[in-house]
Coordinates of C-alpha atoms and ligand atoms in Angstrom, one line a residue:
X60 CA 0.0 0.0 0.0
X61 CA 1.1 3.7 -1.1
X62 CA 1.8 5.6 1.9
X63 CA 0.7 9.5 0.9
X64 CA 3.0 12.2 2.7
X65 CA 1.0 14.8 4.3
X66 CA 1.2 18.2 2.1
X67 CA 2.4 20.3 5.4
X68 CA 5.0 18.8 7.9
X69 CA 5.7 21.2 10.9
X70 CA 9.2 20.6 12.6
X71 CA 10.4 21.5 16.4
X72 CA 14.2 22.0 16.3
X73 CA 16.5 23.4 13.6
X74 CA 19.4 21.6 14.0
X75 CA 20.9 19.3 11.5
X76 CA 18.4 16.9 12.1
X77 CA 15.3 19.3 11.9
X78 CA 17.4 20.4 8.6
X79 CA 18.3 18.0 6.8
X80 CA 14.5 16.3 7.6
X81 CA 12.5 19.7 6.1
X82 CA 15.2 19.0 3.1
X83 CA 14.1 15.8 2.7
X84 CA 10.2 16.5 2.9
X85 CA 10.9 19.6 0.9
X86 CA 12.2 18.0 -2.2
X87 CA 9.4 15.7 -1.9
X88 CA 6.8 18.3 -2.5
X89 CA 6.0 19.1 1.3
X90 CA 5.6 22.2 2.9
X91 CA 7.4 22.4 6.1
X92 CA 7.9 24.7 8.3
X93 CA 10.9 24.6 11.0
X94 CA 10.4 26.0 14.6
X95 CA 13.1 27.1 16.6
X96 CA 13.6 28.2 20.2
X97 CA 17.0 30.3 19.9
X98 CA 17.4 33.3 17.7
X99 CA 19.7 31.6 15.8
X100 CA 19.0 28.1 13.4
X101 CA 21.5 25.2 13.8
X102 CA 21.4 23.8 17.0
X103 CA 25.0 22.1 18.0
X104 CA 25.8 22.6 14.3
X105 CA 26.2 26.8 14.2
X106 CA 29.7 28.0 15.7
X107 CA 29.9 31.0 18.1
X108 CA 31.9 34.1 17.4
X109 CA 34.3 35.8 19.9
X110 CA 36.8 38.6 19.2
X111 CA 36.0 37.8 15.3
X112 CA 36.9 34.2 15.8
X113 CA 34.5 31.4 15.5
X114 CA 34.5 28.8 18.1
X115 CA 33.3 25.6 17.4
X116 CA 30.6 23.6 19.1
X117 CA 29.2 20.2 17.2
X118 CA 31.6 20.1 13.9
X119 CA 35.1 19.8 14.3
X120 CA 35.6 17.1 11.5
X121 CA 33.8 14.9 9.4
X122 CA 34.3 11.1 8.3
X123 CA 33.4 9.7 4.7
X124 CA 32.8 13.2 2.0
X125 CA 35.1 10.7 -0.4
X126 CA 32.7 10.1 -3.4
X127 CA 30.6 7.0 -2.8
X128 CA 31.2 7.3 0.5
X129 CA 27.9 7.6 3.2
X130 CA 27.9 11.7 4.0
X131 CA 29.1 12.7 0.0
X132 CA 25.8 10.6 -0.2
X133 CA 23.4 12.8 1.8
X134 CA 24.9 16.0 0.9
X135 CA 24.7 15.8 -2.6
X136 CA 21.4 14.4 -2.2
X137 CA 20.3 16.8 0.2
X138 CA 22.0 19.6 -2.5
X139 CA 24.5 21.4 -0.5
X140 CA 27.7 19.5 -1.1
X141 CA 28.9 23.1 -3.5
X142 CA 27.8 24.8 -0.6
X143 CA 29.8 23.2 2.2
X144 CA 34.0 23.8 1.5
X145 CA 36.1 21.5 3.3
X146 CA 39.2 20.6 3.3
X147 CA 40.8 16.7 3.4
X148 CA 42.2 15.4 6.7
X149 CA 45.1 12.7 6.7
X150 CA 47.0 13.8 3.4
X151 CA 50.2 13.6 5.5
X152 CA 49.1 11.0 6.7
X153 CA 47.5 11.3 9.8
X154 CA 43.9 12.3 11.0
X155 CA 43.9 11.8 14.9
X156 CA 47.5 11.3 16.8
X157 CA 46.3 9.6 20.1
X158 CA 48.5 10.5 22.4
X159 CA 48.5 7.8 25.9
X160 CA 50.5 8.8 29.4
X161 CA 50.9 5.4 31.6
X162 CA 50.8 5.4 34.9
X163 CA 54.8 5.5 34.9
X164 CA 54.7 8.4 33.1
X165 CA 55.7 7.0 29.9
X166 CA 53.9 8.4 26.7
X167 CA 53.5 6.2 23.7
X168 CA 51.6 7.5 20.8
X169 CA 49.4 6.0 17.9
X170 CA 48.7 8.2 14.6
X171 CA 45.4 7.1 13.2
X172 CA 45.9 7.4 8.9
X173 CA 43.1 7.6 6.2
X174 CA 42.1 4.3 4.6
X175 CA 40.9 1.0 5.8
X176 CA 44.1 -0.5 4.5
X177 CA 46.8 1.9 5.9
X178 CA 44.7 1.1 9.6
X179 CA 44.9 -2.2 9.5
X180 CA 48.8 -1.9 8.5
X181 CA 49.5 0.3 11.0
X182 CA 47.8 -2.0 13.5
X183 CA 49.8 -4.7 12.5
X184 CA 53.2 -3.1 12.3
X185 CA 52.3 -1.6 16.2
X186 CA 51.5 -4.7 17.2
X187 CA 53.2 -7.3 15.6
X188 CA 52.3 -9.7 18.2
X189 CA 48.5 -9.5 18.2
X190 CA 48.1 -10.3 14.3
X191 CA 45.1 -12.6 14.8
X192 CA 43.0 -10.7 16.8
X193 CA 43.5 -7.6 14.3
X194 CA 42.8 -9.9 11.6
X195 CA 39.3 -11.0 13.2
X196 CA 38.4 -7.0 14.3
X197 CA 39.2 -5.4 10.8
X198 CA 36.8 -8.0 9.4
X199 CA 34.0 -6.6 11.5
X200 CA 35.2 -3.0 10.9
X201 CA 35.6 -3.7 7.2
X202 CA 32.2 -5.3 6.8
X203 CA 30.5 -2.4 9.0
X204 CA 32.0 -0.3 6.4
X205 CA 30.5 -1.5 3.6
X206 CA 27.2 -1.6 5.4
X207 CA 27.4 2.1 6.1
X208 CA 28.6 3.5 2.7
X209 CA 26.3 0.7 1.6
X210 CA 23.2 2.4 3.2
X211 CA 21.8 -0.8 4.5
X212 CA 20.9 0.5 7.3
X213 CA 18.4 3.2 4.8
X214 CA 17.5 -0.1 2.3
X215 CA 17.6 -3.1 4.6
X216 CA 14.2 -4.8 4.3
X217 CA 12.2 -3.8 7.1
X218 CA 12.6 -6.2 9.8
X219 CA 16.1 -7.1 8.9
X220 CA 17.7 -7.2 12.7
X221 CA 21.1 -9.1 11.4
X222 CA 22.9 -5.7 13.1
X223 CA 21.7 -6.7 16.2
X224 CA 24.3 -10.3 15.6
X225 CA 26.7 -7.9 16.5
X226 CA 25.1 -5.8 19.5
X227 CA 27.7 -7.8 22.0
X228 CA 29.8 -4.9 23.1
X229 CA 32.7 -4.1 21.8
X230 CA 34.9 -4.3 24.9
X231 CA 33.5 -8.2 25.5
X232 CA 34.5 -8.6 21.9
X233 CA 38.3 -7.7 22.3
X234 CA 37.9 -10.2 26.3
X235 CA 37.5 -13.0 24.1
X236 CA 40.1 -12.4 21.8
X237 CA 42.3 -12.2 24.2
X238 CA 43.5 -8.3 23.2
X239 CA 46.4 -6.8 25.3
X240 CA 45.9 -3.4 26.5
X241 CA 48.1 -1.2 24.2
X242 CA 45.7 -2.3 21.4
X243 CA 42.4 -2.0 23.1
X244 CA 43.4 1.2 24.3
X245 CA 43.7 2.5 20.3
X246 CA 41.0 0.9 19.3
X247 CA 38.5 2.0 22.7
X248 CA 38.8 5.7 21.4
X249 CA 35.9 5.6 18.8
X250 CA 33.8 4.4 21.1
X251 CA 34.4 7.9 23.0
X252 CA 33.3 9.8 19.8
X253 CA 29.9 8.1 20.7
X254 CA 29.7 8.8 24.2
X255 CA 29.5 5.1 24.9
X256 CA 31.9 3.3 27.4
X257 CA 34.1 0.5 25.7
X258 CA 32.5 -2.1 27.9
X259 CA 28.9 -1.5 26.8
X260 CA 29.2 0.0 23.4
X261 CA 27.6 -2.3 20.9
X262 CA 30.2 -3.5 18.5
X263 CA 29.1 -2.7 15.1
X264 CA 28.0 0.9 16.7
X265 CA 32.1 0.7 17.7
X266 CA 32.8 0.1 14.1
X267 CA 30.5 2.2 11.7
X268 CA 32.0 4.7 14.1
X269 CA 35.9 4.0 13.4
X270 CA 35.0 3.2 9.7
X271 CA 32.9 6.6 9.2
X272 CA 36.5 8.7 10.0
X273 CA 39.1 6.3 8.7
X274 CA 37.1 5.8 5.3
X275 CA 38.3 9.7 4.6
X276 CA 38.3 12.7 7.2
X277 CA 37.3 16.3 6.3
X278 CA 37.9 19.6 8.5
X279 CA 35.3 22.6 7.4
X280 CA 37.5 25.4 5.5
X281 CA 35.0 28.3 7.3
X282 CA 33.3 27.6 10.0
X283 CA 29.8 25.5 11.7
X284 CA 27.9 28.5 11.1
X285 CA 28.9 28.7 7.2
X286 CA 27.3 24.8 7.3
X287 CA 24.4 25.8 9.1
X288 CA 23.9 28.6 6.7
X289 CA 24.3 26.3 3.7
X290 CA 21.7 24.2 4.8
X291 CA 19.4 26.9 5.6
X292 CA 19.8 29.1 2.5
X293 CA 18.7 25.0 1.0
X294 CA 15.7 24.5 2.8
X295 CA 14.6 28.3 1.8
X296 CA 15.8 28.2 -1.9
X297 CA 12.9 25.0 -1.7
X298 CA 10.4 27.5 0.2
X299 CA 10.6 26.2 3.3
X300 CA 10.3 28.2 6.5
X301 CA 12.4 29.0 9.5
X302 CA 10.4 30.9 12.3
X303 CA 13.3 31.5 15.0
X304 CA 12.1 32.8 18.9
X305 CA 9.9 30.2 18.3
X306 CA 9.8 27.7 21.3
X307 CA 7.2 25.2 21.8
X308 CA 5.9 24.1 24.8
X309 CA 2.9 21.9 24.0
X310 CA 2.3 19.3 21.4
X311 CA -1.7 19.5 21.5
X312 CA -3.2 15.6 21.0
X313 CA -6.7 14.7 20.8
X314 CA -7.7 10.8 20.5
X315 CA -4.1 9.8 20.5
X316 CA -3.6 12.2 17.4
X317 CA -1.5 15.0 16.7
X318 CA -3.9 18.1 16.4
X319 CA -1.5 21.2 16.9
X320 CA 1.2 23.5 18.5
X321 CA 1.7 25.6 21.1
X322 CA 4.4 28.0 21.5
X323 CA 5.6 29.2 24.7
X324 CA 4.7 32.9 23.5
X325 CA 1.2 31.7 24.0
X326 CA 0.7 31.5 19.8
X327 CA -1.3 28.1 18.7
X328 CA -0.6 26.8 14.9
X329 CA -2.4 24.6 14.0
X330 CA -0.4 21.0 12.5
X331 CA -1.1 17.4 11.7
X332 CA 1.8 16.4 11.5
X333 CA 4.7 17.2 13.8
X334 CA 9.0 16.2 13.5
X335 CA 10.1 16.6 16.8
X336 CA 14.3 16.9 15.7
X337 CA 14.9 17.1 19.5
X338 CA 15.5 14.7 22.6
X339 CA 12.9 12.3 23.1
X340 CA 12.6 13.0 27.0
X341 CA 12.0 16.7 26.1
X342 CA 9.3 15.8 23.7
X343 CA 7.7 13.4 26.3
X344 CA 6.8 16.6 28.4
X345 CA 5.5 18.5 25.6
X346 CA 2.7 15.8 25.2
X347 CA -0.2 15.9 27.4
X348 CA -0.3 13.5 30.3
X349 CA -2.7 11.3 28.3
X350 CA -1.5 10.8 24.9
X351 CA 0.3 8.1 25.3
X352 CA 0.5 4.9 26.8
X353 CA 2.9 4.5 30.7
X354 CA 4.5 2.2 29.4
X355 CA 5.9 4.5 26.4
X356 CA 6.2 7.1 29.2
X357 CA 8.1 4.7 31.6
X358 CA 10.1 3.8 28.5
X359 CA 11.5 7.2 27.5
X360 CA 11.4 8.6 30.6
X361 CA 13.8 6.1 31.4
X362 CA 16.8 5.9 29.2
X363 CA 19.8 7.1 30.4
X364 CA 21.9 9.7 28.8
X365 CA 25.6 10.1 26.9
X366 CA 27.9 12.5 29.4
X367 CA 28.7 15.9 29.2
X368 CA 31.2 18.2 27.3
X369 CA 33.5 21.1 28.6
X370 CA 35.3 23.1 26.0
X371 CA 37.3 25.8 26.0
X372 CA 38.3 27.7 22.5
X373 CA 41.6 29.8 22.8
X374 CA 43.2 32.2 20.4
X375 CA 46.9 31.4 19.8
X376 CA 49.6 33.5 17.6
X377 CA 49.7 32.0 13.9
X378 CA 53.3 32.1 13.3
X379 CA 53.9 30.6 16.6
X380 CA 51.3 27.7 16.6
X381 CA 50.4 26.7 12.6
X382 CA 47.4 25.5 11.9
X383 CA 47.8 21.5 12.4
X384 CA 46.0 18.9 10.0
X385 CA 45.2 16.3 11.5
X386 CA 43.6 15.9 15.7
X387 CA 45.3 15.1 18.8
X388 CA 43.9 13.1 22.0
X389 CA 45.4 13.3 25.1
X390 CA 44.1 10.1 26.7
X391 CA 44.1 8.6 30.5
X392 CA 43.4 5.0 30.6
X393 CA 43.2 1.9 32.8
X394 CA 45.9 -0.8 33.1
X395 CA 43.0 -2.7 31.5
X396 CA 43.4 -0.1 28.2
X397 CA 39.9 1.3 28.7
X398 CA 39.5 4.9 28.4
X399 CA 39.0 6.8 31.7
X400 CA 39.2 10.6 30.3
X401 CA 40.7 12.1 27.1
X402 CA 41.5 15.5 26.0
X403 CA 41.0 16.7 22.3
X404 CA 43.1 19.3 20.9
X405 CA 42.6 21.0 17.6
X406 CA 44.1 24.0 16.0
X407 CA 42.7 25.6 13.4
X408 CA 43.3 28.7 10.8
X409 CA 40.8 31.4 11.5
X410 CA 39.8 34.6 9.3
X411 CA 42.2 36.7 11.2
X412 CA 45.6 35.4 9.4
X413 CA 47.7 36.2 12.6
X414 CA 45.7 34.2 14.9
X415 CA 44.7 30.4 14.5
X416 CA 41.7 28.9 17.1
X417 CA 42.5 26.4 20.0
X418 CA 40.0 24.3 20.4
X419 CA 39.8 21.8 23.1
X420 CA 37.4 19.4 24.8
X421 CA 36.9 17.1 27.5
X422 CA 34.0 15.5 29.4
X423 CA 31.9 17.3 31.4
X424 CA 33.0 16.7 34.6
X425 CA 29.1 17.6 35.6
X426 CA 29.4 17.0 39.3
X427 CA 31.5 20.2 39.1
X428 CA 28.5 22.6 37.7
X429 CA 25.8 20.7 40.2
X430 CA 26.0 24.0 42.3
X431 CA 24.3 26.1 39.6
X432 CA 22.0 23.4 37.7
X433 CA 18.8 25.3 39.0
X434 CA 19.9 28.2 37.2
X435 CA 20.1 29.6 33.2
X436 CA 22.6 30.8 31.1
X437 CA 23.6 34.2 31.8
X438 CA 22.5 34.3 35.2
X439 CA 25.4 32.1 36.8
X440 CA 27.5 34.0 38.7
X441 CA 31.4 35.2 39.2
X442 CA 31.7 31.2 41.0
X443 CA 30.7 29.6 38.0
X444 CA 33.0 32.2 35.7
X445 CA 35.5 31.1 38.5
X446 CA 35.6 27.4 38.0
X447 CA 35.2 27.2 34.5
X448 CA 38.2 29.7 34.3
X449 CA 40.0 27.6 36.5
X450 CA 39.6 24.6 34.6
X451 CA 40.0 26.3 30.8
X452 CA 43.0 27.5 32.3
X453 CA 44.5 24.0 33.6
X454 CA 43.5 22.6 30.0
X455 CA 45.3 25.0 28.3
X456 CA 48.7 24.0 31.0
X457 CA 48.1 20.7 29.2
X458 CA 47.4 21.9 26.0
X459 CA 50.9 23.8 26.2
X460 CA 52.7 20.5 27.8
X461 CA 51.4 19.1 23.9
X462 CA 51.5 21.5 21.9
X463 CA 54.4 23.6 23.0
X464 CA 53.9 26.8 25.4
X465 CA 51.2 28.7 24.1
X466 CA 53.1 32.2 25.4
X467 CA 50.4 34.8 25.0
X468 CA 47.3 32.7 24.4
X469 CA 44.0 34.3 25.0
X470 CA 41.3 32.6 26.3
X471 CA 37.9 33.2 24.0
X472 CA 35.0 31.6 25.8
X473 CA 34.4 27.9 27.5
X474 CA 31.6 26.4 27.7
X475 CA 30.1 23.6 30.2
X476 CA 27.1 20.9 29.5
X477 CA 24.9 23.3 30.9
X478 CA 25.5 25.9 28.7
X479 CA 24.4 23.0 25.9
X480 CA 21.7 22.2 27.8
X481 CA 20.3 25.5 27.8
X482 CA 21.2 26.2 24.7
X483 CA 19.7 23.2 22.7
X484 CA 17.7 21.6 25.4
X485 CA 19.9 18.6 25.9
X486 CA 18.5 16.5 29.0
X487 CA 21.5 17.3 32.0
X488 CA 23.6 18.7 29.0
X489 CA 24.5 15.3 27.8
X490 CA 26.7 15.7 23.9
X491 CA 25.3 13.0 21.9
X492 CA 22.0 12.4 23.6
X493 CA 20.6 8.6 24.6
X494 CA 23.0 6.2 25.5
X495 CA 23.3 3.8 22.9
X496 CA 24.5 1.0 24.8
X497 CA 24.3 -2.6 24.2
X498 CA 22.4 -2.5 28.2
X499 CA 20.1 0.2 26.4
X500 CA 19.8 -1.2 22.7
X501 CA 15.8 -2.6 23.3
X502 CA 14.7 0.8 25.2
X503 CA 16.6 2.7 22.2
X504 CA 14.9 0.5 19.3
X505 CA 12.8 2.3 16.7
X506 CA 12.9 5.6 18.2
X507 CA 11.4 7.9 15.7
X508 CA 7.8 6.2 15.8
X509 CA 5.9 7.5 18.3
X510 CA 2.8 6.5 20.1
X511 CA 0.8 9.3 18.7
X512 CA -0.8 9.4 14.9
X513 CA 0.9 12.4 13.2
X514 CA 4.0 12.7 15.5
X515 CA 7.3 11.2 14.5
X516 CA 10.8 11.7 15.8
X517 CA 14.3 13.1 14.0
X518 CA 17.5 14.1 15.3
X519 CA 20.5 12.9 16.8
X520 CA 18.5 10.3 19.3
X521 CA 17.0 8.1 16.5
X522 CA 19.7 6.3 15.4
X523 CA 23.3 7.6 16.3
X524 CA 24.7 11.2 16.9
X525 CA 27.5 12.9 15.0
X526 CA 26.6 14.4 11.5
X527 CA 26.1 11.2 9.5
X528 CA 24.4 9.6 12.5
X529 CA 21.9 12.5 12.8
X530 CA 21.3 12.7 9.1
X531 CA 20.7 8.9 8.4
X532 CA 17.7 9.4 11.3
X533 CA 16.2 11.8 9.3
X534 CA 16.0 10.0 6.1
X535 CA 14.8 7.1 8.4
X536 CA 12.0 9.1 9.9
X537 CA 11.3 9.6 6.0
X538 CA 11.3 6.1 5.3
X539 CA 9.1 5.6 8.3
X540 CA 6.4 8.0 7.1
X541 CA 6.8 7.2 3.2
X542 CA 7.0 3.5 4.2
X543 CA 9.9 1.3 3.0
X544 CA 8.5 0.2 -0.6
X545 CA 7.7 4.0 -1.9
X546 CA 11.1 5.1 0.1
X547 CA 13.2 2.8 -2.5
X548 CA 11.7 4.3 -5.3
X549 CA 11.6 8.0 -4.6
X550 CA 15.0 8.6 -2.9
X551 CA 17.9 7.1 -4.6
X552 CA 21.0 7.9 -2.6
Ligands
FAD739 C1 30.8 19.3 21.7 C2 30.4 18.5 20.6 C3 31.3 18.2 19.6 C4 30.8 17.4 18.5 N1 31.7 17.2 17.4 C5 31.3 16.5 16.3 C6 32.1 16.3 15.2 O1 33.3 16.8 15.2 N2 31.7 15.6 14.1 C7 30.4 15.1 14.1 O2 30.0 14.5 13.1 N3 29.6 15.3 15.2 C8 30.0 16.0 16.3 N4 29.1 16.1 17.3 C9 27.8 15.6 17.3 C10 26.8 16.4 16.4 O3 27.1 17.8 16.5 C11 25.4 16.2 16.8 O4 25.1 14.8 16.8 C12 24.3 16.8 15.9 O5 24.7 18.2 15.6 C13 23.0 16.8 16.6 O6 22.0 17.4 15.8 P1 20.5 17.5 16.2 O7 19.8 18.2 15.1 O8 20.0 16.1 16.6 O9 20.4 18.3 17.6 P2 20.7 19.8 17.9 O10 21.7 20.4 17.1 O11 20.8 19.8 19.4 O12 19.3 20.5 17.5 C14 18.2 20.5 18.3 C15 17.5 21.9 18.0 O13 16.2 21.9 18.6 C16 16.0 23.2 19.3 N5 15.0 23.0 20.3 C17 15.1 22.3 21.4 N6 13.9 22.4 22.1 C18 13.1 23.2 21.4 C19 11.8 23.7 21.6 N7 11.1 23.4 22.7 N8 11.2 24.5 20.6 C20 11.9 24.8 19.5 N9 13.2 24.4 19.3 C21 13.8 23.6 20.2 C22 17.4 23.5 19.8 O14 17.5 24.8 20.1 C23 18.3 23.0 18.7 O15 18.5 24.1 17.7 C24 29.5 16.9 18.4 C25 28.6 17.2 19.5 C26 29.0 18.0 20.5 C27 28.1 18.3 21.6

C-alpha cells in the first residue's frame, strides 16, 4: 500500500536533524515549516563568534565526503555539497595522533591514517604480536564499512535485525580475543566519539564509528555556522520556512492524534503532523499526560543519557602555533586499556591570518557545575566564571605541555554541558543524547515512531549522533512515514 505524505509537515528544532528532515520532505513536495527556540538556526551545528573568531561547538571534523562514500551521499542528495567547502584530513598521513601517558609516566603515541588498509597496517606493524586478533576486528570494521557506505541501514528490508548479531559490546569482543591493553586502548577511542563506554558500546556501533572517519576525514574550510547557513539558504531556496524565537511548549493531541502547537509565547498553529528533531525526554513533556501509553512514558522517561562536554576555545599567535591537520587526544586509561578521560586538541586557521583557534574538549566533569544546575545561562555568577576559568586555564597547561607553550594565548570563551543544555535543550547537558548501549539497545529501538498518529521523531536520538548519524535518522523518519517500498523508489541515494 502507497503511503501519501501529508502536504504540510511542521518541525520542532532546527538543527541538523530538523534540517536536513524539512530537506528531505521539501524536495518531496512538502511544505514544512521549521520552529526554533533560539534566535539563531542550527542547534549544535552553528559556531559561536568571539573577538571575530568562530569557536566551534558540534563540527570539528567529518568522516566519509570521499565520493561514494555515506555523507558525500546525503549532501549531494540533500543539495549542499557546492555549498559546504572542506578541506581533506590525513593527506600527511595522519587524522587523529592519540597520544596515551601510563601510569609510569611513559607516553607512547598512535597516529590514526586515512584508509581501511593503511589502519589495519598500521595495527599490524604496532602490534606485531597480536596479528590474529587484528585480523578478526578489521573483518568486523571492514564489513561495518560496507554496510554504512552501503546504506543498509536506509535499504535493509524492514525487519532485517542481522545488526543486532553484532550488538555484543565491543569491549566483550576484544575479552575473548584475548587483546592486550596497548591495542584496546587504540581501538577504545571511537567508542568515546559516541559517548559510549568501551564495555557497553555495541560492536558494530564501535565500528560504523571508526569506519565513518578512517574511510576519509574532512575539517570545514570556514566555519559550523557557514554549514548551518548552507543548509538553511537550502531548505529556503525549496520555500521552506524557519520561524526562530519560536519555542514550543505543547504538542496539542486529541484521541491519540496529533492536532496542533503551542508555542511558549502563548501563539497556537495549528499542525497534523509534527517532527520533533529534539530529545525524546523533552518531547515526552511537551505531550499531554494522556497521549500516550505508561508504558511509552516509563520507556523514555527512562533511558539514560551520553555524558557531558567542557570546551574551551583559545586564540593562539599563527606564526607561533600553525594550523595542524590532523587531531590530537590526550588520553588517560586503565591498566585494562579502557578509556578513563581524554583530552582533544585542535588548532585551526581562523579569518584573522595572525591568529589560528584552540580548540579543546573534555568530558563534562558535571558534578563540578551541580551548584548552579537550578539556574540559566547568563545568570550564573562570578563562581561559576571562577571554576570554569580555573579549569579552561589547567587545560590550556596541558594543552601547552602538547602543543608547545602557548606564550600569549588568549582565552575566547568555555563552555560547560549546561551551557548546551540551555542552549539546545539537551536532557543534564548530555553531547550526543541517549545512550546507545548494548544494556540500552531494546529501550533505544525504533525511536522515531511515536505512540501518537501524526508525531514522529528526527535528530540525533533516532539512530546515532555525530553528523552522519543524525542525518541517516532523518532519512529514516522519512522512510518511516513514506513506508519502506515507496522510500526505494523515490529517494535514490
Ligand atoms: C561538543 C560536541 C562536539 C561534536 N563534534 C562533532 C564532530 O566533530 N563531528 C560530528 O560528526 N559530530 C559531532 N558532534 C555531534 C553532532 O554535533 C550532533 O550529533 C548533531 O549536531 C545533533 O544534531 P540534532 O539536530 O540532533 O540536535 P541539535 O543540534 O541539538 O538541534 C536541536 C535543536 O532543537 C532546538 N529546540 C530544542 N527544544 C526546542 C523547543 N522546545 N522548541 C523549539 N526548538 C527547540 C534546539 O535549540 C536546537 O537548535 C559533536 C557534538 C558535541 C556536543
Amino acid at each position: 500500500m502507497v503511503q501519501l505524505l501529508p502536504e504540510k509537515v511542521s518541525i520542532i528544532g532546527s538543527g541538523i536533524g530538523g534540517l536536513s528532515t524539512a530537506i528531505i520532505l521539501a524536495q518531496l513536495g512538502v511544505e514544512v515549516t521549521v520552529l526554533e527556540k533560539n534566535t539563531r538556526p542550527g542547534g549544535l551545528m552553528r559556531s559561536y563568534d568571539r573577538k571575530g573568531l568562530a569557536c566551534e561547538v558540534g563540527v570539528h571534523y567529518l568522516g566519509s565526503l570521499d565520493k561514494d562514500q555515506v555523507l558525500r551521499k546525503f549532501f549531494d542528495y540533500l543539495g549542499v555539497s557546492d555549498a559546504i567547502a572542506v578541506d581533506r584530513m590525513g593527506e600527511n598521513g595522519v587524522i587523529d595522533r592519540y597520544l596515551f601517558d601510563s601510569a609510569g609516566g611513559q607516553r607512547t603515541s598512535f597516529d590514526l591514517p586515512s584508509g581501511l588498509g593503511a589502519f589495519s597496517e598500521s595495527l599490524y606493524s604496532t602490534f606485531p604480536e597480536d596479528k590474529a586478533a587484528i585480523s578478526t576486528i578489521m573483518q568486523a570494521i571492514g564489513r561495518a564499512s560496507d554496510q554504512l557506505h552501503g546504506l543498509d541501514l536506509l535499504y535493509a528490508a524492514d525487519n532485517d535485525f542481522s545488526l543486532l548479531d553484532q550488538a555484543e559490546p565491543f569491549g566483550k569482543i576484544l575479552d575473548d580475543l584475548g587483546c592486550p591493553p596497548g591495542l584496546r586502548r587504540v581501538l577504545a577511542i571511537a567508542a568515546n566519539w559516541v559517548g559510549v563506554p568501551l564495555d557497553d558500546c555495541p560492536g558494530y556501533y564501535h565500528n560504523m564509528a571508526l569506519a565513518s572517519y578512517v574511510a576519509s576525514s574532512y575539517r570545514l574550510k570556514g566555519c559550523g555556522a557557514d554549514m548551518a547557513n548552507a543548509f538553511i539558504r537550502r531548505l529556503k531556496a525549496l520555500g521552506g520556512t524557519i520561524i526562530t524565537n519560536a519555542s514550543v511548549e505543547k504538542i496539542c493531541v486529541d484521541s491519540r492524534k496529533v492536532t496542533g502547537l503551542r508555542l511558549q509565547s502563548g501563539e497556537t498553529l495549528a499542525a497534523t503532523t509534527v517532527i520533533g528533531a529534539i530529545h525524546p525526554q523533552v518531547l515526552l513533556k511537551m505531550l499531554p499526560e494522556k497521549a500516550v501509553k505508561p508504558s511509552y512514558r516509563n520507556r523514555i522517561r527512562g533511558l539514560a543519557n551520553t555524558h557531558g562536554i567542557f570546551s574551551a576555545h583559545v586564540a593562539v599567535a599563527s606564526n607561533v602555533h600553525p594550523a595542524i591537520p590532523y587531531n590530537i587526544f590526550k588520553v588517560d586509561t586503565e591498566e585494562s586499556g579502557n578509556v578513563i578521560d581524554l583530552r582533544y586538541f585542535q588548532v585551526r586557521s581562523s579569518r584573522n591570518p595572525e591568529k589560528n583557534v584552540l580548540s579543546i574538549l573534555t568530558s563534562g566533569q558535571d558534578e563540578l557545575w551541580a551548584p548552579w544546575k537550578n539556574t540559566i545561562t547568563g545568570r550564573r555568577g562570578r563562581d561559576y566564571q571562577s571554576v570554569k576559568e580555573e579549569l579552561a586555564q589547567s587545560l590550556l597547561k596541558e594543552a601547552g605541555a602538547v602543543l608547545g607553550p602557548l606564550g600569549n594565548a588568549e582565552l575566547l570563551d568555555a563552555y560547560t554541558p549546561l551551557t548546551l543544555r540551555d542552549w539546545v535543550n539537551s536532557p543534564g547537558g548530555s553531547a550526543y543524547g541517549v545512550l546507545r548501549s548494548s544494556s540500552q539497545i531494546l529501550g533505544t529501538a525504533l525511536l522515531n515512531r511515536t505512540a501518537v498518529k501524526g508525531l514522529y521523531l528526527a535528530g540525533q536520538n533516532v539512530m546515532a549522533p555525530g553528523i552522519i548519524g543524525t542525518i541517516m535518522g532523518s532519512f529514516s523518519t522519512v522512510k518511516l512515514m513514506l513506508g519502506p517500498g515507496e522510500f526505494k523508489k523515490r529517494i535514490q541515494l
